[in-house]
């Protein structure tokens, strides 16, 4: 018993210490500064009560960024998980090139968000424009210069980057399904669609819980791809929450207001993520 306590403290203690120093203490310091007028430079931080929180809800740019981020998160969660699950089904069918396809689909996740953003910026602004002029398809021209196409540009970039990562999670879950269940369903006459709906999807529900949580949290905190692809433009119409908070802190030197926005952001993401996990867990079935 004493040995187990020692090894528990030996392995968990440093991680717990680092978590408290890096996450917990800065979080409470941030909450404190959200009630002050600190500009991030001076040593003076005067207590101003709820003024920052009141100003947050009067900030039209913040509310616009909040709505844009929420819409982006909803669409991205659906597209990324559908693509990830579809790719996982494809590469678990025993194809000869399955290993190559797994590597190819996962590759975008290894590239940094800034680099991916610049790559896709070139594709949208140069390749799409050229293709549009040659083919006469007008909707391919002027991408990223319009709020609607800028939104879909971010969705495409995020889906392309994260679908391979979700694929790995779904592959692990698909390969854990007992072959005997699939064979029994085939003997009973179930076709491929019925096996997918009534056996495969219910049994990979825990993977959907993880996949939805990861994509939801990543969609809300997206920053580097937003910066490199659209920079929040045109006229701040594609500015997401993380960029709005960053600009408030480092462009306008209003750290108190930025901390107020960050606290609201934290509470919102935590509430949505916990609610999603609660309802996803209720739909899981045990093998």
Short mmCIF file of C-alpha atoms in Angstrom, two decimals:
data_model
loop_
_atom_site.label_atom_id
_atom_site.label_comp_id
_atom_site.label_asym_id
_atom_site.label_seq_id
_atom_site.Cartn_x
_atom_site.Cartn_y
_atom_site.Cartn_z
CA UNK A 1 0.00 0.00 0.00
CA UNK A 2 2.85 2.36 0.93
CA UNK A 3 4.66 1.46 -2.29
CA UNK A 4 1.59 2.23 -4.41
CA UNK A 5 1.21 5.63 -2.71
CA UNK A 6 4.88 6.38 -3.34
CA UNK A 7 4.73 5.48 -7.04
CA UNK A 8 1.44 7.35 -7.46
CA UNK A 9 3.04 10.48 -5.96
CA UNK A 10 6.24 9.92 -7.96
CA UNK A 11 4.48 9.82 -11.33
CA UNK A 12 1.43 12.02 -10.76
CA UNK A 13 3.04 14.63 -8.47
CA UNK A 14 5.19 16.41 -11.11
CA UNK A 15 2.34 16.43 -13.63
CA UNK A 16 -0.09 17.78 -11.06
CA UNK A 17 2.42 20.46 -10.02
CA UNK A 18 2.97 21.50 -13.65
CA UNK A 19 -0.80 21.57 -14.29
CA UNK A 20 -1.38 23.81 -11.27
CA UNK A 21 1.47 26.19 -12.22
CA UNK A 22 0.70 26.36 -15.95
CA UNK A 23 -3.12 26.13 -16.00
CA UNK A 24 -4.83 26.63 -12.64
CA UNK A 25 -2.87 29.62 -11.27
CA UNK A 26 -2.90 31.58 -14.60
CA UNK A 27 -6.64 30.90 -14.90
CA UNK A 28 -7.40 32.41 -11.47
CA UNK A 29 -5.02 35.32 -12.18
CA UNK A 30 -6.89 35.90 -15.46
CA UNK A 31 -10.23 35.93 -13.64
CA UNK A 32 -8.81 38.51 -11.18
CA UNK A 33 -7.50 40.76 -13.98
CA UNK A 34 -10.89 40.61 -15.71
CA UNK A 35 -12.15 42.84 -12.87
CA UNK A 36 -9.38 45.42 -13.35
CA UNK A 37 -8.34 48.05 -15.91
CA UNK A 38 -4.86 46.54 -16.41
CA UNK A 39 -3.30 47.49 -19.75
CA UNK A 40 -0.76 44.65 -19.75
CA UNK A 41 2.24 46.98 -19.51
CA UNK A 42 2.16 48.94 -16.26
CA UNK A 43 2.15 47.52 -12.75
CA UNK A 44 -1.07 49.29 -11.81
CA UNK A 45 -4.31 47.31 -12.02
CA UNK A 46 -7.27 49.16 -10.50
CA UNK A 47 -10.33 47.20 -9.41
CA UNK A 48 -13.32 48.26 -11.59
CA UNK A 49 -15.84 45.55 -10.74
CA UNK A 50 -18.07 44.27 -13.55
CA UNK A 51 -17.30 47.09 -16.01
CA UNK A 52 -15.29 44.84 -18.36
CA UNK A 53 -18.11 42.28 -18.50
CA UNK A 54 -20.66 45.00 -19.24
CA UNK A 55 -18.40 46.37 -21.99
CA UNK A 56 -18.01 42.90 -23.49
CA UNK A 57 -21.72 42.66 -24.23
CA UNK A 58 -21.68 46.17 -25.74
CA UNK A 59 -18.81 45.21 -28.09
CA UNK A 60 -20.42 44.51 -31.48
CA UNK A 61 -17.20 43.00 -32.87
CA UNK A 62 -17.10 40.48 -30.02
CA UNK A 63 -20.74 39.50 -30.49
CA UNK A 64 -20.18 39.18 -34.25
CA UNK A 65 -17.10 37.01 -33.65
CA UNK A 66 -19.07 34.92 -31.14
CA UNK A 67 -21.88 34.21 -33.63
CA UNK A 68 -19.41 33.52 -36.45
CA UNK A 69 -17.43 31.10 -34.24
CA UNK A 70 -20.59 29.28 -33.12
CA UNK A 71 -21.74 28.82 -36.75
CA UNK A 72 -18.27 27.69 -37.75
CA UNK A 73 -18.12 25.18 -34.85
CA UNK A 74 -21.48 23.62 -35.74
CA UNK A 75 -20.63 23.16 -39.43
CA UNK A 76 -17.05 22.01 -38.74
CA UNK A 77 -18.11 19.42 -36.15
CA UNK A 78 -20.49 17.85 -38.66
CA UNK A 79 -18.15 17.91 -41.68
CA UNK A 80 -15.01 16.76 -39.82
CA UNK A 81 -16.69 13.83 -38.09
CA UNK A 82 -18.55 12.72 -41.22
CA UNK A 83 -15.33 12.85 -43.24
CA UNK A 84 -13.29 11.15 -40.48
CA UNK A 85 -15.83 8.35 -40.09
CA UNK A 86 -16.15 7.91 -43.86
CA UNK A 87 -12.37 7.71 -44.28
CA UNK A 88 -12.16 5.19 -41.43
CA UNK A 89 -14.78 2.99 -43.10
CA UNK A 90 -12.84 3.22 -46.37
CA UNK A 91 -9.42 2.24 -44.98
CA UNK A 92 -10.80 -0.64 -42.86
CA UNK A 93 -12.24 -2.48 -45.89
CA UNK A 94 -9.03 -4.43 -46.49
CA UNK A 95 -7.85 -2.49 -49.56
CA UNK A 96 -4.29 -3.12 -50.72
CA UNK A 97 -3.47 0.58 -50.43
CA UNK A 98 -5.07 1.00 -46.99
CA UNK A 99 -1.78 1.80 -45.26
CA UNK A 100 -0.88 4.39 -47.89
CA UNK A 101 -4.32 5.98 -47.62
CA UNK A 102 -4.08 6.13 -43.81
CA UNK A 103 -0.76 7.97 -44.05
CA UNK A 104 -2.01 10.30 -46.78
CA UNK A 105 -5.21 11.23 -44.93
CA UNK A 106 -3.36 11.81 -41.64
CA UNK A 107 -0.57 13.90 -43.22
CA UNK A 108 -2.35 17.32 -43.07
CA UNK A 109 -2.57 16.99 -39.29
CA UNK A 110 1.24 17.01 -39.10
CA UNK A 111 1.50 20.42 -40.77
CA UNK A 112 1.24 23.53 -38.63
CA UNK A 113 -1.92 25.62 -38.78
CA UNK A 114 -0.11 28.75 -40.03
CA UNK A 115 1.50 26.87 -42.92
CA UNK A 116 -1.79 25.21 -43.86
CA UNK A 117 -3.50 28.58 -43.83
CA UNK A 118 -0.99 30.11 -46.25
CA UNK A 119 -1.13 27.03 -48.52
CA UNK A 120 -4.92 27.21 -48.74
CA UNK A 121 -4.80 30.99 -49.14
CA UNK A 122 -2.73 30.44 -52.30
CA UNK A 123 -5.18 27.76 -53.50
CA UNK A 124 -8.25 29.93 -52.92
CA UNK A 125 -6.84 33.18 -54.29
CA UNK A 126 -4.66 31.92 -57.17
CA UNK A 127 -5.69 28.41 -58.19
CA UNK A 128 -9.45 28.99 -57.75
CA UNK A 129 -9.25 32.33 -59.62
CA UNK A 130 -7.39 30.76 -62.56
CA UNK A 131 -9.77 27.81 -62.66
CA UNK A 132 -12.76 30.13 -62.52
CA UNK A 133 -11.51 32.28 -65.41
CA UNK A 134 -10.67 29.26 -67.59
CA UNK A 135 -13.90 27.39 -66.90
CA UNK A 136 -16.23 30.37 -66.71
CA UNK A 137 -17.41 29.34 -63.21
CA UNK A 138 -17.77 32.72 -61.56
CA UNK A 139 -18.27 31.43 -58.04
CA UNK A 140 -14.63 30.22 -57.98
CA UNK A 141 -13.32 33.76 -58.31
CA UNK A 142 -12.83 36.13 -55.39
CA UNK A 143 -12.68 33.56 -52.62
CA UNK A 144 -11.70 35.03 -49.25
CA UNK A 145 -12.86 38.45 -50.49
CA UNK A 146 -16.43 37.67 -49.45
CA UNK A 147 -17.73 36.77 -45.93
CA UNK A 148 -19.61 33.68 -47.18
CA UNK A 149 -16.76 32.14 -49.16
CA UNK A 150 -14.35 33.17 -46.37
CA UNK A 151 -16.48 31.15 -43.95
CA UNK A 152 -16.47 28.10 -46.21
CA UNK A 153 -12.75 28.53 -46.82
CA UNK A 154 -12.15 28.18 -43.08
CA UNK A 155 -14.46 25.15 -42.91
CA UNK A 156 -12.64 23.46 -45.80
CA UNK A 157 -9.24 24.15 -44.25
CA UNK A 158 -10.27 22.89 -40.80
CA UNK A 159 -11.98 19.79 -42.22
CA UNK A 160 -8.99 18.95 -44.41
CA UNK A 161 -6.64 19.25 -41.43
CA UNK A 162 -8.63 17.37 -38.78
CA UNK A 163 -10.47 14.66 -40.75
CA UNK A 164 -7.39 12.41 -40.77
CA UNK A 165 -6.94 12.77 -37.03
CA UNK A 166 -10.57 11.82 -36.41
CA UNK A 167 -10.11 8.92 -38.83
CA UNK A 168 -7.49 7.39 -36.52
CA UNK A 169 -9.89 7.50 -33.56
CA UNK A 170 -12.69 5.91 -35.59
CA UNK A 171 -10.36 3.23 -36.99
CA UNK A 172 -9.44 2.13 -33.45
CA UNK A 173 -13.12 1.88 -32.55
CA UNK A 174 -14.16 0.09 -35.77
CA UNK A 175 -11.43 -2.53 -35.41
CA UNK A 176 -12.59 -3.32 -31.85
CA UNK A 177 -16.04 -4.48 -33.07
CA UNK A 178 -16.20 -8.31 -32.81
CA UNK A 179 -16.34 -10.01 -36.21
CA UNK A 180 -18.90 -12.44 -34.79
CA UNK A 181 -21.49 -9.65 -34.52
CA UNK A 182 -21.04 -8.67 -38.17
CA UNK A 183 -21.16 -12.32 -39.30
CA UNK A 184 -24.33 -12.96 -37.26
CA UNK A 185 -26.00 -9.95 -38.87
CA UNK A 186 -25.00 -11.14 -42.34
CA UNK A 187 -26.46 -14.59 -41.62
CA UNK A 188 -29.70 -12.91 -40.51
CA UNK A 189 -29.87 -11.17 -43.88
CA UNK A 190 -28.87 -7.62 -42.90
CA UNK A 191 -27.44 -5.65 -45.82
CA UNK A 192 -24.45 -3.30 -45.58
CA UNK A 193 -26.57 -0.22 -44.76
CA UNK A 194 -28.51 -2.04 -42.01
CA UNK A 195 -25.27 -3.35 -40.48
CA UNK A 196 -23.85 0.17 -40.49
CA UNK A 197 -26.92 1.76 -38.87
CA UNK A 198 -27.84 -0.94 -36.33
CA UNK A 199 -24.44 -2.40 -35.39
CA UNK A 200 -21.45 -0.31 -36.41
CA UNK A 201 -22.63 3.19 -35.45
CA UNK A 202 -24.07 2.23 -32.01
CA UNK A 203 -20.86 0.35 -31.14
CA UNK A 204 -18.57 3.24 -32.11
CA UNK A 205 -20.62 5.74 -30.08
CA UNK A 206 -17.77 6.22 -27.52
CA UNK A 207 -15.51 7.29 -30.41
CA UNK A 208 -18.16 9.79 -31.53
CA UNK A 209 -18.17 11.23 -27.99
CA UNK A 210 -14.41 11.80 -28.15
CA UNK A 211 -14.51 13.01 -31.76
CA UNK A 212 -17.29 15.52 -31.12
CA UNK A 213 -15.53 16.86 -28.03
CA UNK A 214 -12.18 17.33 -29.80
CA UNK A 215 -13.62 18.97 -32.90
CA UNK A 216 -15.94 21.21 -30.86
CA UNK A 217 -13.16 22.49 -28.59
CA UNK A 218 -10.70 22.90 -31.49
CA UNK A 219 -13.25 24.77 -33.59
CA UNK A 220 -13.96 27.26 -30.81
CA UNK A 221 -10.30 28.00 -30.05
CA UNK A 222 -9.13 28.22 -33.69
CA UNK A 223 -6.64 31.06 -34.14
CA UNK A 224 -3.58 30.36 -36.32
CA UNK A 225 -5.57 29.12 -39.35
CA UNK A 226 -7.91 32.10 -39.02
CA UNK A 227 -4.90 34.46 -38.90
CA UNK A 228 -3.08 33.03 -41.91
CA UNK A 229 -6.09 32.32 -44.16
CA UNK A 230 -8.31 35.39 -43.82
CA UNK A 231 -6.74 37.53 -41.07
CA UNK A 232 -10.32 38.15 -39.92
CA UNK A 233 -11.19 39.90 -43.19
CA UNK A 234 -12.90 41.20 -45.15
CA UNK A 235 -13.71 44.02 -42.64
CA UNK A 236 -13.60 41.64 -39.61
CA UNK A 237 -16.45 39.48 -40.99
CA UNK A 238 -14.47 36.23 -40.50
CA UNK A 239 -12.86 37.20 -37.21
CA UNK A 240 -13.21 34.39 -34.67
CA UNK A 241 -13.32 34.62 -30.87
CA UNK A 242 -9.66 33.78 -30.23
CA UNK A 243 -8.52 36.44 -32.70
CA UNK A 244 -10.89 39.03 -31.24
CA UNK A 245 -9.51 38.37 -27.73
CA UNK A 246 -5.91 38.50 -28.97
CA UNK A 247 -6.48 41.80 -30.77
CA UNK A 248 -8.15 43.32 -27.72
CA UNK A 249 -5.16 42.41 -25.55
CA UNK A 250 -2.18 43.01 -27.82
CA UNK A 251 -3.40 45.53 -30.40
CA UNK A 252 -5.48 47.76 -28.15
CA UNK A 253 -3.53 47.07 -24.91
CA UNK A 254 -6.74 46.40 -22.97
CA UNK A 255 -5.86 43.26 -21.06
CA UNK A 256 -8.65 43.71 -18.52
CA UNK A 257 -11.34 43.68 -21.22
CA UNK A 258 -9.56 40.83 -23.05
CA UNK A 259 -9.54 38.79 -19.84
CA UNK A 260 -13.26 39.43 -19.41
CA UNK A 261 -13.85 38.11 -22.94
CA UNK A 262 -11.57 35.13 -22.23
CA UNK A 263 -13.50 34.23 -19.07
CA UNK A 264 -16.83 34.33 -20.95
CA UNK A 265 -15.21 32.28 -23.72
CA UNK A 266 -13.97 29.70 -21.18
CA UNK A 267 -17.36 29.36 -19.49
CA UNK A 268 -19.16 29.03 -22.85
CA UNK A 269 -16.82 26.36 -24.24
CA UNK A 270 -16.85 24.41 -20.95
CA UNK A 271 -20.67 24.49 -20.74
CA UNK A 272 -21.13 23.39 -24.38
CA UNK A 273 -18.46 20.66 -24.14
CA UNK A 274 -19.80 19.22 -20.86
CA UNK A 275 -23.36 19.24 -22.21
CA UNK A 276 -22.21 17.45 -25.39
CA UNK A 277 -20.32 14.81 -23.37
CA UNK A 278 -23.33 14.24 -21.07
CA UNK A 279 -25.76 13.61 -23.93
CA UNK A 280 -23.24 11.64 -26.02
CA UNK A 281 -22.47 9.34 -23.07
CA UNK A 282 -26.17 8.56 -22.65
CA UNK A 283 -26.30 7.23 -26.21
CA UNK A 284 -23.35 4.87 -25.82
CA UNK A 285 -23.86 1.12 -25.69
CA UNK A 286 -21.52 -1.48 -24.18
CA UNK A 287 -20.16 -4.43 -26.18
#
